[in-house]
C-alpha cells in the first residue's frame, strides 16, 4: 500500500480547487440594472418628500349685491373649478367680499383684496365692481362676469385686445333688444316701455343705443328710469306711476337684484308686466326673465380663472360674450294679470312656472 504524498505547499488539492468562472456580459448588465434600481428606490422617497407642496393661490370675489344673492354662482364656480382639479385649501382659497348694495364700499373692499395678496379678482356683476377693482390694482388680473359696454366704460381697450389687467365676460349688445322683442310678443299692444337702470354713464349710453334701435325698428317708446342707490328707489317707483308704461324691463345689475322684492310688489300692485335679467326673480313672482344662461356664464368664468392661474395675461385673453339665453315665464303671474302667453313663447321657454 502506497502512502499518499503530502500536498506541495501552496498547491491546492483537487478537492479544494476553486475554478473562477468569467462573468458573462449579459449577467453584468443585469447586475448593473439591479444596482441602479436599488439606488433609485432608495432615493425616490427622499425626492418625493423634498417636492414642495403646490402654492395656494388666492381667488378674491368682489360683489356689489349681498353675498347671499350670488351664492348660487359662487357655489357653482367652486364646484366647476374643483372638477378642473382646483381643490379648495390645497390649490386655491376663496375670499368673497360683498358691498351689500353700497357702491361707496367697493373701493375699500377692492383694496382689501389687494392687501390680502389675491392672485386674481373676480368682479361679480356690473361695471362699478370691475372699475373699483381696476382702480385698486393694475397688476392683479381681474375677471369681470357681466359688464355692460366694457369698452365704453373704459374697462378694456377692445373686446379682442383688452390691453390691461381686465378681461372676462360682457353682456351681448343684442340682449336688451331681444328682451324688448319678447315683451312685445307677450304684450302685442305694447307702445311704451320703462327700463329701470342703475345710474352709470356707460350703462346710460348702452341703453341709449337700445332706445334708439327700439324706436326705429319696433316703434316702441322707451323711458329710462335711473337710480344710483337703494335710497333712490322710492323716487324711481314714483316716476313709474307718473309715466304709466305698458311694461317694465329691469336691467341686469346687482343693485336692482337686491331691490327685487319692492320692485316685484310694485309691479304686482300696478298689474305691470315685468321682465328681468335674473331667472330667480321670476321664481319669486316676476312675470318673465330673458337672460344669460348662468351655467354658461359659470363655465366661461371658470375657464378664464384656469387660464390666468396657469400664467395667461388678461391683456392677451379676448373678452367673451355669452351666446346662450334662457327664457323663464311665470304662468301663475300671467294669469293673475289676465295675460295670455302666446304659443310661440311657450314653445321656446326653457322653464315654465305654474
Coordinates of C-alpha atoms in Angstrom, one line a residue:
X1 CA 0.0 0.0 0.0
X2 CA 1.4 3.3 -1.0
X3 CA 1.3 6.3 1.3
X4 CA -0.1 9.4 -0.3
X5 CA 2.3 12.2 -0.7
X6 CA 1.6 15.3 1.2
X7 CA 0.4 18.2 -1.0
X8 CA 3.0 20.6 -2.1
X9 CA 3.0 23.9 -0.3
X10 CA 0.8 26.4 -1.9
X11 CA -0.8 24.0 -4.4
X12 CA -4.5 23.2 -3.7
X13 CA -5.7 19.7 -3.7
X14 CA -8.1 18.6 -6.4
X15 CA -11.0 18.5 -3.9
X16 CA -10.3 22.0 -2.6
X17 CA -9.6 23.6 -6.0
X18 CA -12.0 26.7 -6.9
X19 CA -12.4 27.4 -10.5
X20 CA -13.0 31.1 -11.5
X21 CA -15.9 31.4 -14.0
X22 CA -15.8 34.5 -16.0
X23 CA -19.0 36.8 -15.6
X24 CA -20.9 36.9 -18.8
X25 CA -21.7 40.3 -20.3
X26 CA -25.5 39.9 -20.0
X27 CA -25.1 39.0 -16.3
X28 CA -23.0 42.1 -15.8
X29 CA -25.8 44.2 -17.4
X30 CA -28.5 42.6 -15.3
X31 CA -26.4 43.2 -12.2
X32 CA -25.8 46.8 -13.1
X33 CA -29.5 47.4 -13.7
X34 CA -30.5 45.8 -10.4
X35 CA -28.0 48.0 -8.6
X36 CA -29.4 51.1 -10.3
X37 CA -32.9 50.1 -9.4
X38 CA -32.0 49.6 -5.8
X39 CA -30.3 53.0 -5.7
X40 CA -33.4 54.7 -7.3
X41 CA -35.7 53.0 -4.9
X42 CA -33.6 54.3 -2.0
X43 CA -33.5 57.9 -3.4
X44 CA -37.1 58.2 -4.7
X45 CA -38.9 58.5 -1.3
X46 CA -36.5 61.3 -0.4
X47 CA -37.2 63.1 -3.6
X48 CA -40.9 62.8 -3.2
X49 CA -40.6 64.2 0.3
X50 CA -38.4 67.0 -1.0
X51 CA -41.0 68.2 -3.6
X52 CA -42.7 71.4 -2.5
X53 CA -46.5 71.4 -2.0
X54 CA -48.4 73.3 -4.7
X55 CA -48.7 77.1 -3.9
X56 CA -52.1 78.1 -2.5
X57 CA -53.5 80.7 -4.9
X58 CA -55.9 83.2 -3.6
X59 CA -59.1 84.0 -5.5
X60 CA -60.9 87.2 -4.5
X61 CA -64.5 87.7 -5.4
X62 CA -65.9 91.2 -5.2
X63 CA -69.7 91.7 -5.5
X64 CA -71.9 94.7 -5.1
X65 CA -75.1 92.9 -4.1
X66 CA -75.5 90.9 -0.8
X67 CA -73.3 87.8 -0.9
X68 CA -76.4 85.6 -0.2
X69 CA -77.9 86.7 -3.6
X70 CA -74.9 85.4 -5.5
X71 CA -74.3 82.3 -3.5
X72 CA -75.6 80.1 -6.4
X73 CA -72.9 81.5 -8.7
X74 CA -70.0 81.2 -6.3
X75 CA -71.0 77.7 -5.2
X76 CA -71.2 76.5 -8.8
X77 CA -68.0 78.3 -9.7
X78 CA -66.2 76.5 -6.8
X79 CA -67.7 73.2 -7.9
X80 CA -66.6 73.8 -11.5
X81 CA -63.1 74.6 -10.6
X82 CA -63.0 71.6 -8.3
X83 CA -63.9 69.4 -11.2
X84 CA -61.0 71.1 -13.1
X85 CA -58.6 70.0 -10.4
X86 CA -58.5 73.1 -8.1
X87 CA -59.0 71.7 -4.6
X88 CA -60.0 74.3 -2.0
X89 CA -57.5 74.5 0.8
X90 CA -54.8 72.8 -1.3
X91 CA -54.7 74.6 -4.6
X92 CA -57.0 77.6 -4.1
X93 CA -58.5 79.7 -1.3
X94 CA -61.5 82.0 -1.8
X95 CA -62.3 85.3 -0.2
X96 CA -65.8 86.7 -1.1
X97 CA -66.4 90.3 -0.2
X98 CA -69.8 92.0 -0.5
X99 CA -70.7 95.7 -0.6
X100 CA -74.3 94.9 0.3
X101 CA -75.6 97.2 -2.4
X102 CA -73.5 100.2 -1.3
X103 CA -71.4 101.3 -4.2
X104 CA -69.3 103.5 -2.0
X105 CA -67.9 100.5 -0.2
X106 CA -66.4 98.9 -3.3
X107 CA -63.1 100.8 -3.3
X108 CA -62.4 99.8 0.3
X109 CA -63.2 96.1 -0.4
X110 CA -61.2 96.0 -3.6
X111 CA -58.2 97.5 -1.7
X112 CA -58.7 94.8 1.0
X113 CA -58.3 92.1 -1.6
X114 CA -55.1 93.7 -2.9
X115 CA -53.8 93.9 0.7
X116 CA -54.6 90.2 1.2
X117 CA -52.5 89.5 -1.9
X118 CA -55.2 88.0 -4.1
X119 CA -53.7 86.2 -7.2
X120 CA -56.8 87.3 -9.2
X121 CA -60.0 89.1 -8.6
X122 CA -63.5 88.1 -9.9
X123 CA -65.6 91.3 -10.3
X124 CA -69.1 89.8 -9.8
X125 CA -71.6 91.9 -11.7
X126 CA -71.8 95.4 -13.1
X127 CA -69.3 97.9 -14.2
X128 CA -68.8 99.6 -10.9
X129 CA -67.4 96.4 -9.3
X130 CA -64.8 95.9 -12.1
X131 CA -63.9 99.6 -12.1
X132 CA -63.3 99.6 -8.4
X133 CA -61.1 96.6 -8.7
X134 CA -59.1 98.1 -11.5
X135 CA -58.6 101.4 -9.6
X136 CA -57.2 99.3 -6.7
X137 CA -54.7 97.4 -8.8
X138 CA -53.3 97.5 -12.4
X139 CA -51.2 94.3 -11.9
X140 CA -53.5 91.7 -10.3
X141 CA -55.7 90.0 -13.0
X142 CA -59.4 91.0 -12.9
X143 CA -62.1 88.8 -14.4
X144 CA -65.4 90.6 -14.9
X145 CA -68.5 88.4 -15.1
X146 CA -71.2 90.6 -16.6
X147 CA -70.0 94.1 -17.6
X148 CA -72.2 96.3 -19.8
X149 CA -70.4 98.1 -22.6
X150 CA -67.0 97.2 -21.3
X151 CA -65.2 99.3 -24.0
X152 CA -67.5 102.3 -23.4
X153 CA -66.9 102.0 -19.6
X154 CA -63.1 102.1 -20.2
X155 CA -62.6 98.7 -18.7
X156 CA -60.8 97.4 -21.8
X157 CA -59.3 98.9 -24.9
X158 CA -61.3 96.5 -27.1
X159 CA -63.0 93.1 -26.8
X160 CA -60.4 91.4 -29.0
X161 CA -57.4 93.0 -27.3
X162 CA -58.2 94.1 -23.7
X163 CA -54.8 95.6 -23.3
X164 CA -54.6 95.7 -19.5
X165 CA -55.3 93.6 -16.4
X166 CA -59.0 93.2 -17.0
X167 CA -60.9 90.6 -19.1
X168 CA -63.8 88.3 -18.8
X169 CA -67.5 88.5 -19.9
X170 CA -69.6 91.3 -21.2
X171 CA -73.3 91.3 -21.8
X172 CA -74.1 91.0 -25.6
X173 CA -75.4 94.2 -27.0
X174 CA -78.4 92.5 -28.6
X175 CA -79.7 91.2 -25.2
X176 CA -81.6 94.4 -24.4
X177 CA -83.2 94.5 -27.9
X178 CA -84.2 90.8 -27.7
X179 CA -85.8 91.5 -24.3
X180 CA -87.9 94.2 -25.9
X181 CA -88.9 91.8 -28.7
X182 CA -90.0 89.1 -26.3
X183 CA -92.0 91.7 -24.2
X184 CA -93.7 92.9 -27.4
X185 CA -94.6 89.4 -28.3
X186 CA -96.1 88.9 -24.8
X187 CA -98.0 92.3 -24.9
X188 CA -98.9 92.9 -28.6
X189 CA -100.3 96.3 -27.9
X190 CA -97.0 97.4 -26.4
X191 CA -96.2 101.0 -27.2
X192 CA -94.3 102.4 -24.3
X193 CA -91.8 100.6 -22.0
X194 CA -89.9 101.8 -19.0
X195 CA -86.4 100.5 -18.4
X196 CA -85.2 100.5 -14.8
X197 CA -81.4 101.0 -14.8
X198 CA -78.7 102.0 -12.3
X199 CA -77.2 105.4 -13.0
X200 CA -73.9 105.0 -14.7
X201 CA -72.6 106.8 -17.8
X202 CA -71.6 103.7 -19.7
X203 CA -75.0 102.0 -18.9
X204 CA -77.0 105.0 -19.9
X205 CA -75.1 105.2 -23.2
X206 CA -75.6 101.5 -23.8
X207 CA -79.3 101.6 -23.0
X208 CA -79.5 104.8 -25.1
X209 CA -78.4 102.8 -28.2
X210 CA -81.1 100.2 -27.4
X211 CA -83.6 103.0 -27.0
X212 CA -82.9 104.4 -30.5
X213 CA -83.0 101.0 -32.1
X214 CA -86.3 100.1 -30.4
X215 CA -88.0 103.3 -31.6
X216 CA -86.7 102.7 -35.1
X217 CA -87.4 99.0 -35.6
X218 CA -90.2 98.2 -33.1
X219 CA -92.0 101.5 -32.9
X220 CA -91.8 101.3 -29.1
X221 CA -91.1 104.4 -26.9
X222 CA -88.6 103.8 -24.1
X223 CA -88.2 105.7 -20.9
X224 CA -85.0 105.2 -18.9
X225 CA -85.7 105.4 -15.1
X226 CA -82.4 105.6 -13.3
X227 CA -81.3 105.2 -9.7
X228 CA -77.9 105.2 -8.1
X229 CA -78.5 103.7 -4.6
X230 CA -81.3 101.9 -2.6
X231 CA -82.4 105.3 -1.3
X232 CA -83.4 106.3 -4.9
X233 CA -85.9 103.5 -5.3
X234 CA -88.9 105.4 -3.9
X235 CA -88.4 108.2 -6.4
X236 CA -87.9 105.7 -9.2
X237 CA -91.2 104.0 -8.4
X238 CA -93.0 107.3 -8.2
X239 CA -91.6 108.1 -11.7
X240 CA -93.1 104.9 -13.0
X241 CA -96.5 105.8 -11.5
X242 CA -96.4 109.1 -13.4
X243 CA -95.2 107.6 -16.7
X244 CA -97.7 104.7 -16.6
X245 CA -95.7 102.4 -19.0
X246 CA -97.3 99.3 -20.6
X247 CA -94.4 97.2 -19.4
X248 CA -91.2 97.4 -17.3
X249 CA -87.8 95.9 -18.0
X250 CA -85.4 95.6 -15.1
X251 CA -81.8 95.6 -16.3
X252 CA -79.1 93.2 -15.2
X253 CA -77.5 94.8 -12.1
X254 CA -76.6 93.6 -8.6
X255 CA -78.2 96.6 -7.0
X256 CA -81.5 96.1 -8.8
X257 CA -81.4 92.4 -7.9
X258 CA -81.0 93.4 -4.3
X259 CA -84.1 95.6 -4.6
X260 CA -86.2 92.9 -6.3
X261 CA -88.8 92.5 -3.6
X262 CA -90.1 96.1 -3.5
X263 CA -89.9 96.2 -7.3
X264 CA -91.9 93.0 -7.5
X265 CA -94.5 94.3 -5.1
X266 CA -94.9 97.5 -7.1
X267 CA -95.4 95.6 -10.4
X268 CA -98.0 93.2 -8.9
X269 CA -100.0 96.0 -7.3
X270 CA -99.9 98.0 -10.5
X271 CA -100.5 94.9 -12.7
X272 CA -97.5 96.0 -14.7
X273 CA -95.9 93.3 -16.9
X274 CA -92.3 93.0 -15.8
X275 CA -89.2 91.4 -17.3
X276 CA -85.9 90.6 -15.5
X277 CA -82.4 89.5 -16.3
X278 CA -82.2 87.1 -13.4
X279 CA -84.5 84.0 -13.5
X280 CA -84.6 83.8 -9.7
X281 CA -86.9 86.9 -9.7
X282 CA -89.5 85.0 -11.8
X283 CA -89.4 82.2 -9.3
X284 CA -90.3 84.8 -6.7
X285 CA -93.3 86.1 -8.6
X286 CA -91.9 88.1 -11.5
X287 CA -93.6 87.7 -14.9
X288 CA -90.8 86.8 -17.3
X289 CA -87.0 86.6 -17.5
X290 CA -84.9 86.6 -20.6
X291 CA -81.3 86.4 -19.5
X292 CA -77.8 84.9 -19.9
X293 CA -77.6 81.2 -19.2
X294 CA -76.0 81.1 -15.7
X295 CA -74.4 77.7 -16.5
X296 CA -72.6 79.2 -19.5
X297 CA -71.5 82.3 -17.5
X298 CA -70.1 80.0 -14.8
X299 CA -68.3 77.8 -17.3
X300 CA -66.7 80.8 -19.1
X301 CA -65.7 82.4 -15.9
X302 CA -64.1 79.2 -14.7
X303 CA -62.2 78.9 -18.0
X304 CA -60.8 82.4 -17.5
X305 CA -59.7 81.6 -13.9
X306 CA -58.0 78.4 -15.1
X307 CA -56.0 80.2 -17.8
X308 CA -55.0 83.1 -15.6
X309 CA -53.9 80.8 -12.8
X310 CA -51.7 78.9 -15.3
X311 CA -50.0 82.1 -16.3
X312 CA -52.0 83.7 -19.1
X313 CA -52.2 87.5 -19.1
X314 CA -55.6 89.2 -19.2
X315 CA -54.3 91.6 -21.9
X316 CA -54.0 88.5 -24.2
X317 CA -57.4 87.0 -23.4
X318 CA -60.2 88.4 -25.6
X319 CA -63.4 89.4 -23.7
X320 CA -66.2 86.9 -24.4
X321 CA -69.9 87.4 -24.9
X322 CA -72.1 84.5 -23.8
X323 CA -74.4 83.3 -26.6
X324 CA -76.9 81.1 -24.7
X325 CA -80.1 82.8 -23.5
X326 CA -82.6 81.5 -21.1
X327 CA -86.4 82.2 -21.2
X328 CA -88.4 81.7 -18.0
X329 CA -92.1 82.5 -17.7
X330 CA -94.3 82.5 -14.6
X331 CA -97.7 81.3 -15.8
X332 CA -99.4 81.9 -12.5
X333 CA -98.3 85.6 -12.6
X334 CA -99.5 85.9 -16.2
X335 CA -103.0 84.5 -15.3
X336 CA -103.3 86.9 -12.3
X337 CA -102.7 89.8 -14.7
X338 CA -105.1 88.5 -17.4
X339 CA -102.3 87.9 -19.8
X340 CA -102.4 85.0 -22.3
X341 CA -98.9 83.8 -23.1
X342 CA -98.7 83.0 -26.9
X343 CA -97.8 79.6 -28.0
X344 CA -94.7 81.0 -29.7
X345 CA -93.2 81.9 -26.3
X346 CA -94.5 78.7 -24.6
X347 CA -92.7 76.5 -27.1
X348 CA -89.4 78.5 -26.7
X349 CA -89.4 78.7 -22.9
X350 CA -86.7 76.9 -21.1
X351 CA -88.8 76.8 -18.0
X352 CA -92.5 77.4 -17.1
X353 CA -93.6 78.1 -13.6
X354 CA -97.1 77.2 -12.6

